[in-house]
Backbone as a ProteinNet text record, in pm:
[ID]
protein_1_A
[PRIMARY]
MKHIAKKRFGQNFLTDQGVIYSLVEAISPKTDDLMVEIGPGLGALTQPLLKQLNHLHVVEIDRDIISWMESFYPKDKITIHNLDALKFNFSELAKLSPANKIRVTGNLPYNISTPILFHLLSNIDNIIDMHFMLQKEVVERMVAAPSTSEYGRLSVMLQYKLKLEYLITVPPEAFDPAPKVESAFVRCIPYAALPHPAKDEDLFAKVVTAAFGQRRKTLRNTLKGYLDDAGFTQLNIDSQLRAENLSVAQFVSIANFLA
[TERTIARY]
8539.1	8506.2	8614.6	8475	8559.6	8523	8664.8	8622.2	8718.1	8735	8759.3	8774.4	8966.3	9035.1	9002.8	8978.2	8932	9075.1	9043.5	9178.3	9187.2	9047.2	9096.9	9117.2	9063.7	9137.5	9272.1	9382.6	9451.5	9504.3	9366.1	9366.5	9453.8	9538.8	9672.2	9636.1	9592.4	9576.9	9661.3	9729.3	9821.6	9761.4	9883	9831.1	9927.5	10011.4	10155.3	10136.8	10091.5	10106.4	10246.6	10348.1	10494.7	10518.4	10446.3	10522.4	10464.3	10310.1	10219.3	10244.1	10341.1	10350.5	10481.5	10584	10679	10607.3	10489.3	10451.9	10420.9	10330.2	10301.5	10406.9	10487.6	10583	10661.1	10730.3	10814.8	10728.7	10525.3	10437.8	10462.1	10522.4	10443.6	10350.9	10215.6	10124.6	10073.1	10081.3	10021.3	9935.8	9860.3	9728.7	9659.8	9669	9625.2	9622.1	9713.6	9794.6	9660.8	9639.8	9532	9586.3	9485.2	9611.1	9492.3	9529.7	9501.8	9531.2	9449.6	9486.4	9407.4	9504.1	9513.1	9426.1	9326.6	9346.7	9297.4	9230.6	9254.4	9185.3	9166.1	9142.3	9065.2	9100	8994.2	9089.6	9148.2	9211	9311	9363.5	9503	9608.4	9636.9	9664.6	9622	9434.6	9355.5	9303	9322.2	9290.1	9411.6	9541	9603.5	9634.5	9600.5	9647.9	9543.3	9396.2	9358.4	9301.6	9371.9	9476.8	9531.9	9553.9	9668.5	9624.7	9566.7	9518.3	9345.7	9342.7	9159.7	9107.5	9130.8	9014	9154.1	9070.9	9159.2	9062.9	9117.2	9059.7	9103.3	8998.5	9036	8967.8	9083	9015.1	8979.6	8887.9	8821.6	8736.7	8774	8694.3	8591.5	8587.9	8575.1	8415.9	8293.4	8166	8206.3	8165.8	8164.5	8255.6	8349.3	8484.4	8390.6	8372.7	8250.5	8195.2	8116	7964.7	8007.8	8096.6	8134.5	8245	8359.2	8375.9	8249.1	8166.7	8104.4	8010.2	8012.9	7941.1	8047.1	8194.3	8275.7	8279.2	8376.8	8427.9	8310.4	8358.5	8282.1	8290.4	8167.4	8178.2	8216.2	8288.9	8313	8505.8	8510.6	8667.3	8696.3	8586.2	8679.9	8572	8625.9	8568.7	8616.5	8524.1	8544.8	8477.1	8637.9	8613.6	8596.2	8500.9	8398.6	8505.4	8596.8	8632.1	8835	8830.1	8965.5	9033.5	9166.1	9264.6	9362.2	9293	9365.2	9279.1	9192.2	9054.1	9019.2	9073.9	9084.7	9186.4	9117.8	9205.9	9257.2	9355.5	9444.4	9463.6	9462.3	9517.3	9343.9	9263	9135.4	9122.6	9145.7	9152.3	9213.8	9369.1	9507.7	9406.4	9315.3	9214.3	9182	9122.9	9074.7	9172.4	9295.1	9417.9	9449.8	9491.9	9554.1	9605.1	9702.3	9840.9	9823.2	9695.2	9701.6	9807.8	9791.4	9903.5	9807.4	9888.1	9837.6	9945.5	9915.3	10083	9971.7	10005	9949.2	10011.3	9964.3	9976.3	9901.8	9949.1	9839.3	9942.7	9884.2	9875.6	9864.9	9933.2	9896.1	9898.1	9788.9	9775.1	9855	9918.3	10059.2	10037.1	9930.3	9819.1	9859.5	9826.4	9812.2	9903.4	10031	10110.2	10194.5	10211.3	10290	10169.5	10131.7	10002.8	9961.3	9973.1	9901.3	10005.7	10152.5	10284.8	10246.2	10246.4	10266.1	10133.9	10030.3	9903.3	9935.5	9990.7	10029.4	10159.6	10262.7	10323.8	10255.9	10152.5	10130.1	10020.7	10043.5	9912.5	10050.6	10151.8	10276.7	10282.1	10244.5	10266.3	10181.8	10083.6	10000.5	10039.7	10123.2	10176	10281.5	10297.7	10401.8	10495.6	10436.2	10529.9	10460.5	10436.2	10430.3	10461.3	10350.7	10443.3	10393	10453.1	10361.2	10428.9	10292.4	10385.1	10389.5	10478.9	10441.9	10555.9	10528.2	10557.6	10812.1	10853.4	10952.4	11033	10990.7	11086.5	11068.2	10946.5	10909.6	10979.1	10984.1	11045.8	11245.9	11283.7	11433.6	11436	11343.9	11347.2	11329	11229	11226.7	11347.5	11426.9	11537.7	11651.7	11668.8	11767.6	11891.7	12009.5	12127.2	12153.2	12225.9	12246.8	12317.5	12345.1	12404.1	12411.1	12285.3	12265.8	12101.6	12072	11975.3	11808.2	11830.3	11678.7	11672.8	11793.3	11742	11685	11585.1	11508.1	11407.5	11310.3	11241	11157.3	11102.8	11060.1	11195.1	11291.8	11369.6	11314.5	11420.6	11503.1	11307.6	11195.5	11099.5	11026.2	11050.7	11027.5	11139.2	11276.6	11384.5	11386.8	11313.9	11363.7	11266.8	11178.5	11075.3	11080.4	11165.3	11119.7	11246.8	11241.8	11365.8	11318.5	11369	11339.1	11394	11333	11392.9	11345.8	11390.6	11354.2	11411.5	11242.3	11231.1	11241.4	11151.9	11164.6	11140.2	11185.3	11145.9	11032.5	10902.4	10805.8	10763.8	10782.4	10763.9	10619.9	10588.3	10474.2	10355.3	10376.3	10358.7	10293	10330.3	10229.7	10167	10101	9963.1	9875.1	9748.4	9689.7	9569.6	9531.9	9657.1	9764.1	9861.3	10005.5	10094.3	10080.7	10126.3	10231.2	10244.5	10403.9	10526.6	10506.8	10667.2	10657.4	10746	10823.1	10834.5	10731.3	10670.9	10795.2	10740.5	10893.6	10804.1	10850.5	10762.2	10852.9	10840	10848.2	10870.6	10960	10926.5	10901.7	10885.5	10892.4	10855.2	10989	10964	10942	10850.4	10909.7	11044.9	11086.1	11156.3	11150.4	11143.8	11101.7	11161.8	11255.5	11317.2	11368.3	11382.5	11436	11584.6	11629.6	11808.4	11842.8	11742.2	11801.9	11643.4	11613.6	11506.6	11526.9	11433.7	11366.6	11319.6	11348.8	11253.2	11141.5	11155.1	10983.7	11012	10944.2	10935.6	10873.5	10741.5	10680.2	10792.4	10925.8	11004	11094.5	11111.1	11228.7	11181.9	11065.6	10921.6	10983.5	10905.2	10936.4	11112.9	11210.6	11334.7	11409.2	11318.1	11348.1	11220.2	11149.6	11071	11126.1	11182.9	11226.2	11419.1	11406	11563.1	11557.5	11487.5	11420.7	11348.8	11352.2	11206.9	11298.6	11417.2	11492.6	11578.2	11588	11709.8	11831.1	11833.1	11980.7	12052.2	11998.3	12032.8	12078.8	12239.9	12270.5	12131.6	12223.3	12161.7	12175.4	12304.1	12253.3	12126.5	12119.5	11990.6	11865.6	11855.7	11707.1	11651.1	11783.6	11735.6	11793.3	11795.1	11859.6	11723.6	11611.4	11500.2	11559.5	11619.3	11650.8	11760.2	11897.5	12064	12104.3	12180.5	12292	12387.2	12556.6	12664.6	12723.8	12683.1	12765.7	12666.6	12533.9	12507	12520.6	12583.9	12632.2	12743	12851.7	12986.4	12950.6	12831.9	12835.2	12804.4	12731.5	12683.7	12741.6	12876.1	12965.5	12924.4	12825.6	12769.9	12799.1	12873.8	12873.7	12765.7	12760.3	12629.1	12633.5	12729.4	12732.7	12680.7	12649.7	12638.2	12477.9	12431.2	12255.2	12198.5	12072.2	11999	12000.6	12064.5	12022.1	12202.3	12272.3	12431	12416.3	12280.7	12246.2	12200.1	12282.5	12158.9	12080.1	11988.2	11881.9	11932.5	12071	12094.6	12197.8	12202	12218.1	12090.3	12007.3	11893.2	11837.9	11788.6	11788.3	11859.6	12002.6	12086.5	12040.7	11977.3	11983.5	11851.5	11742.5	11624.2	11625.8	11731.7	11760.9	11824.2	11896.8	11973.1	11892.4	11801.7	11673.6	11581.7	11509	11431.7	11492
12702.7	12664.4	12790	12843.8	12929.6	12865.5	12828.4	12716.8	12798.1	12847	12873.2	12781.3	12784.4	12671.8	12658.5	12506.9	12504.6	12447.8	12500.5	12527.1	12412.8	12318	12194.8	12086	12085.5	12002.3	12064.6	12132.4	12156.5	12167	12261.7	12265	12418.8	12366.4	12436.2	12411.3	12506.8	12417.9	12512.2	12367.1	12388.4	12503.7	12577.5	12680.8	12668.7	12662.9	12700.5	12611.9	12635.5	12569	12494.7	12564.5	12578.3	12416.9	12403.3	12260.5	12219.3	12205.3	12129.5	12034.2	12092.7	11979.5	11909.3	11988.9	11927.7	11790	11775	11664.5	11596	11588.4	11503.5	11428.2	11475.6	11485	11372.8	11401.5	11274.3	11144	11157.3	11089.1	10962.7	11024.6	10928.3	10837.4	10900.1	10823.4	10723.5	10599.9	10523.7	10504.7	10507.4	10474.8	10372.2	10225.2	10164.1	10156.1	10231.4	10272.7	10234	10179.6	10195.2	10299.4	10444.4	10509.1	10566.7	10645.8	10678.1	10824.9	10922.4	11060.3	11091.1	11129.4	11192.9	11311.7	11363.8	11509.8	11599.9	11574.2	11601.6	11755.1	11818.5	11961.1	11997.3	12109.4	12170.8	12074.1	11991.8	11944.7	11947.4	12038.9	12077.1	11954.4	11849.7	11710.3	11618.3	11640.5	11542.3	11567.8	11703.7	11689.1	11604.9	11701.7	11659.2	11553.6	11474.3	11317.8	11258.9	11303.1	11243.2	11186.6	11320.2	11318	11227.6	11118.1	11033	10911.6	10879.1	10761.9	10724.5	10597.4	10546.8	10565.6	10563.6	10635.8	10638.2	10718.8	10781.8	10747	10690.7	10699.8	10794.1	10874.7	10971.5	11006.8	11046.7	11044.5	11145.1	11195.4	11363.3	11384.2	11466	11413	11576.9	11635	11775.4	11694.9	11771.2	11719.8	11820.2	11947.7	12099.9	12028.6	11978	11971.9	11843.8	11713.4	11624.7	11696.9	11736.8	11766.2	11844.4	11943	12030.5	11887.7	11825	11687.3	11633.5	11593.3	11515.8	11599.5	11728.2	11782	11822.7	11834	11886.4	11741.8	11639.8	11550.4	11422.3	11377.7	11280.4	11133.1	11075.3	10929.7	10850.7	10811.4	10685	10710.9	10874.4	10862	10871.8	10891	10869	10819.4	10782.5	10699.6	10786.4	10861.3	10941.5	10858.4	10847.3	10801.5	10943.2	10940	11036.2	10923.3	10980.2	10927.5	11009	10961	11042.2	10934.2	10984.9	10937.9	10783.3	10866.2	10772.1	10651.2	10659.8	10537.2	10452.5	10496.1	10445.8	10316.6	10153.4	10047.2	10005.7	10094.2	10114.3	9938.4	9870.7	9697.2	9658.1	9611.6	9656.1	9717.3	9850.2	9911.3	9839.4	9791.8	9675.1	9577.4	9535.2	9357.7	9403.6	9560.5	9598.1	9567.7	9577.5	9548.6	9431.4	9405.5	9226.6	9198.1	9322.4	9309.5	9304.4	9355	9366.8	9417	9589.9	9658.4	9793	9913.6	10054.9	10129.3	10302.1	10340.6	10473.7	10553.7	10657	10780.4	10908.4	11043.4	11184.2	11247.1	11430.8	11507.5	11614	11724.8	11655.2	11626.6	11541	11670.8	11670	11799	11771.4	11882.6	11865.4	11846.8	11912.5	11850.5	11729.5	11613.1	11451.5	11396.6	11442.3	11374.4	11267.4	11281.6	11195.6	11068.7	11093.5	10974	10912.4	10937.9	10917.5	10805.5	10834.1	10787.1	10646.1	10636.9	10578.2	10478.2	10484.3	10413	10357.6	10400.6	10377.8	10234.8	10252.7	10189.7	10031.8	10031.3	9930.9	9834.5	9916	9905.1	9843.5	9845.6	9876.5	9717.2	9642.6	9565.8	9519.2	9624.8	9652.6	9814.9	9835.9	10016.9	9922.4	10012.9	10017.9	10135.4	10244.6	10341	10467.6	10571.2	10728.8	10814.4	10904.3	11033.3	11180.4	11251.6	11320.4	11492.6	11549.5	11666.2	11707.6	11707.4	11796.8	11853.7	11933.6	12056.7	11977.8	12087	12093.3	12000.6	12042	12022.8	11872.8	11776.3	11644.9	11563.3	11628.9	11526.5	11547.5	11623.9	11702.2	11553.1	11561.1	11407	11280.3	11266.7	11110.9	11058.2	11174.8	11142.5	11177.7	11217.3	11242.3	11083.2	11132	11062.7	11045.2	10973.2	10913.3	11040.9	11106.7	11194.5	11314.3	11326.9	11472.8	11524	11636.6	11695	11644	11649	11620.1	11444.1	11408	11246.3	11143.2	11098.7	11084.9	10963.3	10927.6	10823.1	10752.3	10865.7	10907.9	10824.2	10881	10857.4	10685.9	10666.6	10527.6	10382.6	10451.9	10358.3	10388.9	10498.3	10489.1	10429.4	10446.6	10416.5	10260	10180.6	10086.3	9966.8	10027.3	9967.5	10051.6	10144.8	10256.6	10342.7	10335.6	10397.3	10545.6	10620.4	10742.8	10895	10950.4	11031.3	11195.3	11325.5	11377.9	11487	11523	11555.9	11684.1	11811.3	11946.9	12028.1	12122.1	12227.4	12323	12337.2	12419.8	12528.7	12646.6	12781.2	12803.7	12911.5	12889.3	12952.6	13024.9	13140.7	13002	12893	12793.1	12763.6	12807.5	12768.5	12886.5	12842.9	12940.8	12885.4	12936.3	13013.7	12945.9	13089.6	13041.4	12983.4	12848.2	12810.7	12906.5	12894.4	12975.7	12912.1	12761.3	12726.1	12672.9	12590.3	12576.9	12387.9	12363.2	12207	12179	12037.6	11985.9	11836.2	11772.8	11627	11570.4	11434.2	11308.1	11170.3	11148.6	10982.1	10885.1	10774.7	10659.4	10554.6	10453.3	10319.1	10203	10117.6	10006.5	9897.6	9894.4	9774.4	9696.1	9567.3	9446.5	9378.1	9370.3	9239.2	9407.3	9387.3	9463.7	9443.7	9551.9	9536.5	9473.8	9522.9	9476.4	9409.1	9303.6	9242.5	9227.7	9321.5	9237.7	9120.3	9053	8934.5	8949.3	9049.9	9118.1	9262	9282.8	9435.1	9523.4	9429.7	9505.2	9563.4	9450.4	9453.1	9559.9	9581.5	9743	9809.3	9884	9980.3	10008.1	9922.5	9958.2	10022.1	9927.1	9985.3	10112.8	10135.6	10280.2	10343.9	10351.2	10448.5	10458.9	10379.4	10390.1	10463.8	10387.5	10514.6	10617.5	10713.8	10852	10912.2	10875.9	10880.8	11008.6	11024.7	11152.6	11153.2	11219.2	11218.6	11265.4	11314.9	11375.1	11303.8	11208.8	11033	10965	10900.9	10799.4	10667.2	10605	10483.2	10390.8	10400.3	10315.6	10347.8	10463.8	10529.6	10452.8	10507.7	10495.3	10361.1	10281.6	10083.6	10086	10112.8	10006.9	9900.2	9930.7	9808.4	9687.8	9743.3	9639.1	9603.2	9608.8	9623.3	9671	9546.7	9574.1	9607.3	9621.7	9705.5	9587.9	9423	9339.2	9306.6	9317.2	9319.4	9483.7	9571.5	9654.4	9577	9539.5	9486.4	9394.6	9290	9198	9228.7	9328.1	9390.8	9506.6	9503.7	9584.1	9753.9	9825.5	9967.9	10029.3	10164.9	10213	10271.9	10261.4	10277.8	10427	10451.7	10643	10658.4	10669.5	10681.6	10707.2	10853.4	10885.4	10797.9	10848.3	10710.1	10838.9	10967.6	10978.3	10938.9	10861.7	10805.7	10673.4	10631.3	10512.2	10477	10329.1	10375.3	10230	10236.7	10158.9	10016.2	9981.7	9857.5	9793.3	9934.7	9865.9	9893.2	9986.2	9944.2	9810.3	9761	9590.4	9511.1	9546	9457.8	9411.4	9542.1	9518.9	9476	9507.6	9437.1	9307	9232.1	9121.5	9019.5	9094.4	9056.7	8983.2	9116.1	9051.8	8993.3	8992	8838.7	8719
9220.6	9339.9	9470.6	9547.5	9611.8	9744.2	9785.4	9882.6	10072.7	10174.1	10269.1	10323.4	10319.9	10384	10581.4	10560.7	10742.3	10801	10906.8	11000	11051.1	11105.3	11147	11117.2	10926.9	10858	10808.6	10860.4	10827.6	10681.2	10613.5	10408.9	10433.3	10290.4	10262.8	10098.8	10047.3	9910.7	9780.1	9722.4	9620.4	9494	9495.2	9288.3	9241.6	9259	9184.7	9056	8919.6	8835.4	8799.4	8811.8	8780	8906.7	9032.4	9100.6	9126.2	9054.2	9033.1	8908.6	8835.9	8689.1	8732.8	8853.7	8888.4	8989.8	9009.5	9138.3	9018	8945.2	8860.4	8765.8	8738.9	8672.2	8803.4	8888.1	9016.7	8971.2	9044	9072.2	8946.4	8820.1	8697.1	8672.8	8661.4	8710.3	8585.4	8535.5	8424	8391.8	8325.5	8257.4	8399.7	8409.3	8435.6	8640	8685.3	8843.3	8903.3	9000.2	9124.6	9220.5	9203.7	9245.3	9385.2	9499.9	9606.5	9615.4	9579.1	9661.3	9805	9913.7	10064.2	10012.4	10055.8	10112	9923.7	9832.5	9703.2	9753.9	9795.4	9826.8	9732.3	9655.9	9536.6	9390.1	9430.3	9290.7	9215.5	9277.8	9229.2	9174.8	9245.8	9175.3	9095.9	9170.7	9071.5	8962.5	8949.4	8782.8	8679.9	8755.9	8634.5	8669.8	8754.3	8775.9	8667	8680.4	8588.7	8458.5	8373.1	8247.5	8185	8322	8252.2	8337.4	8451.9	8515.2	8427.8	8424.8	8365.4	8483	8642.8	8758.5	8916.8	8964.5	9037.1	9174.2	9321.8	9441.3	9528.9	9588.1	9659.8	9839.5	9913.6	10078.8	10095.4	10158.1	10197.9	10281.7	10421.2	10506.4	10477.8	10410.8	10402.6	10311.7	10402.4	10291.7	10226.5	10258.2	10158.8	10033	10035.8	9910.7	9823.2	9888	9811.5	9732.6	9783	9728.2	9603.2	9617.6	9449.1	9416.5	9467	9444.8	9298.6	9353.4	9296.7	9193.2	9168.9	9068.5	8958.7	9024.3	8877.9	8783.2	8916.2	8843.5	8750.7	8622.2	8576.9	8734.1	8738.8	8797.7	8751.1	8627.5	8574.3	8649.9	8655.1	8680.2	8828.4	8878.8	9081.4	9142	9225.2	9354.7	9467.9	9535.8	9631.7	9818.6	9894.9	10009.7	10114	10148.2	10283.4	10418.5	10465.5	10562.3	10634.8	10760.5	10787.6	10747.6	10675.8	10583.1	10715	10824.5	10947	10943.1	10936	10962.5	10823.7	10717.5	10560.1	10525.8	10491	10519.5	10367.4	10354	10206.3	10160.5	10217.7	10218	10165.7	10234.4	10134.2	10019.2	9981.8	9825.6	9771.2	9808.2	9717	9648.1	9698	9672.6	9550.7	9523.4	9375.7	9238.9	9285.1	9179.1	9169.2	9018.5	8992.2	9076.8	9116.4	9149.8	9334.5	9356.2	9489.4	9541.3	9460.4	9550	9455.6	9578.6	9527.1	9529	9445.9	9463.7	9546.9	9664.1	9695.4	9718.6	9704.9	9678.7	9788.1	9776.7	9854.8	9940.7	9925.5	10026.9	10166.1	10290	10370.6	10433.4	10542.1	10623.6	10754.6	10809.4	10833.3	10996.7	11041.4	11224.1	11236.2	11135.2	11129.9	11051.3	10983.6	10878.9	10958.5	11036	11139.4	11167.6	11207.3	11201.4	11113.9	10996.7	10860.8	10830.2	10824.9	10749.7	10816.4	10994.6	11027	11058.9	10976.2	10968.4	10850.6	10746.7	10643.7	10609.1	10722.1	10707.8	10781	10789	10887.5	10774.6	10640	10500.9	10413.5	10422.7	10330.5	10223.1	10301	10196.7	10076.9	10079.8	9966.5	9859.6	9908.3	9862.2	9753.9	9627.7	9577.5	9577	9656.9	9660	9685.3	9748.6	9807.7	9774.2	9686.7	9719.2	9755.3	9838.9	9956.1	9993.7	9952.5	10036.9	10216.7	10260.8	10366.7	10400.4	10558.5	10601.2	10628.8	10544.1	10475.1	10605.1	10729.5	10899.3	10909.4	10859.2	10879.2	10794	10675.4	10532.7	10551	10645.5	10739.5	10782.5	10860.6	10989.1	10899.1	10826.9	10727	10689	10585.8	10522.8	10602.7	10778.4	10840	10815.6	10859.6	10834.8	11023.8	11063.8	11243.2	11245	11380.3	11397	11394.4	11322.4	11306.9	11395.8	11414.5	11488.4	11426.1	11294.2	11208.3	11252.3	11331.3	11321.1	11392.4	11482.4	11550	11488.1	11587.6	11582.6	11432.6	11397	11291.5	11192.3	11165.1	11089.4	11117	11178.6	11201.2	11120.1	11215.8	11169.8	11053	10961	10798.2	10733.7	10786.1	10690.1	10709.7	10834.1	10864.3	10732.5	10694.8	10576.7	10403.9	10475.3	10289.6	10294.5	10163.2	10095.6	10068.9	10111.8	10096.2	10010.9	9930	9824.8	9877.2	9953.3	9923.1	9746.5	9691.6	9551.8	9620.1	9601.1	9570.2	9689.8	9765.8	9820.8	9772.6	9838.3	9804.7	9906.5	9831.9	9922	10001.3	10069.3	10122.8	10038.7	9905	9820.2	9709.7	9714.2	9591.5	9621.1	9792.3	9846.8	9869	9901.6	10006.5	10023.5	10146.3	10238.2	10249.5	10243.9	10272.5	10398.7	10391.7	10534.6	10558	10766.4	10801.1	10766.5	10670.7	10677.5	10599.9	10515.8	10373.2	10369.9	10229.9	10222	10110	10129.4	10017.3	10003.8	9896.1	9852.6	9836.7	9907	9874.9	9857.5	9797.9	9740.8	9878.4	9887.3	9935.3	9935.1	9828.5	9827.3	9930.9	9965.1	10033.8	9978	10058.5	10057.9	9996.7	9882.5	9844.1	9913.8	10014.4	10111	10210.3	10318.8	10412.3	10406.8	10445.8	10425.3	10588.9	10700.5	10821.7	10853.1	10834.3	10894.7	11072	11193.4	11305.3	11320.1	11402.6	11392.3	11484.9	11579	11635.5	11596.3	11507.9	11534.1	11570.2	11635.8	11765.6	11884	11886.3	11998.1	11959.6	11820.8	11746.8	11738	11754.5	11758.9	11885.7	11982.9	12169.4	12188.1	12156.8	12141.5	12114.8	11968.3	11969	11986.2	12054.4	12086	12230.2	12303.3	12421	12457.8	12329.6	12270.9	12251.1	12177.6	12142.3	12294.2	12437.1	12461.8	12561.3	12583.1	12634.7	12592.2	12452.7	12336.4	12418.3	12559.3	12570.3	12660.3	12699.4	12764.2	12702.6	12779.5	12722.9	12710.6	12552.7	12581.5	12677.5	12784.5	12921.3	13004.6	12957.8	13053.7	12981.1	12893.4	12784.3	12759.8	12809.6	12753.2	12865.1	13012.8	13136.1	13135.8	13082.9	13102.8	12993.5	12880.5	12776.3	12801.1	12843.5	12847.2	12935.5	12973.2	13090.9	12988.2	13106.8	13009.7	12933.5	12982.3	12909.3	12752.8	12787.2	12651.8	12495.1	12600.5	12538.2	12452.6	12518.4	12498.5	12403.5	12372.7	12343.5	12149.5	12215	12022.7	11979.8	12082.6	12020	11980.9	12120.2	12095.9	12228	12191.8	12328.6	12372.4	12512.7	12584.1	12682.3	12601.3	12648.5	12526.5	12404	12254.1	12326.8	12234.2	12210.3	12189.4	12153.1	12037.8	11848.2	11905.2	11748.5	11681.2	11749.3	11677.5	11629.5	11621.8	11650.1	11493	11378.2	11250.3	11288.5	11144.4	11173.2	11211.3	11116.6	11157	11291.1	11368.4	11465.6	11588.2	11533.7	11652.5	11646.6	11491.6	11501.4	11530.8	11559	11597.2	11767.4	11801.6	11967.4	12013.4	11871.4	11853.8	11867.8	11779.6	11740.6	11843.5	11943.3	12056	12148.9	12168.9	12288.5	12225.6	12116.2	12082.1	12085.4
[MASK]
+++++++++++++++++++++++++++++++++++++++++++++++++++++++++++++++++++++++++++++++++++++++++++++++++++++++++++++++++++++++++++++++++++++++++++++++++++++++++++++++++++++++++++++++++++++++++++++++++++++++++++++++++++++++++++++++++++++++++++++++++++++++++++++++++++

């Protein structure tokens, strides 16, 4: 199919067969997996996944691609959900699985990748694992360690719930059209038991957001609505540090102290 990539949907279609092989190998689909692919595009991942899966669910917003898919794929092999991934109920889909769990993959549109990740976090109890192609810079932020320039709110919020693994760097020429940036493939596995559980996850999220709200300011300034000097002393956290210097465990300790 000759399809002109649509900028409004952030479309860049993967074409490099060597890269596609590596991605499918990393995902390692099993016949009976209940898997959903976000943004299947022209089927770079869809076709090799279907060779190994009994059935695949796909979430696609582009009507032109959907009409092509409907004519190209056997109806018993694929279920097409014509929806914005941000509005898709992943937990509802999981009800079709005996274990009430799904696997998620996709080449995420760069313009909405972070909101999709946060949307998936809210469905995390029903997810076995996730494998995504994203802008390399986003993956670097996801896996970043404390006290690095890449470490931020995204790192903390994802690492709180997920074990993350940077898998493969993918050059622009692996896509058509070639994006202006490098891409990377990442594996995200939800923790069976959270290593550092927060008593109040909404409060934890608010503390993290406030702390990173003004990156260059010290915690004493960014968290002044939450913690006074005595609180920092009790927690054994230096109030002159910046948000990027704190581990996930330390953010949780602040939230739990406040809760």
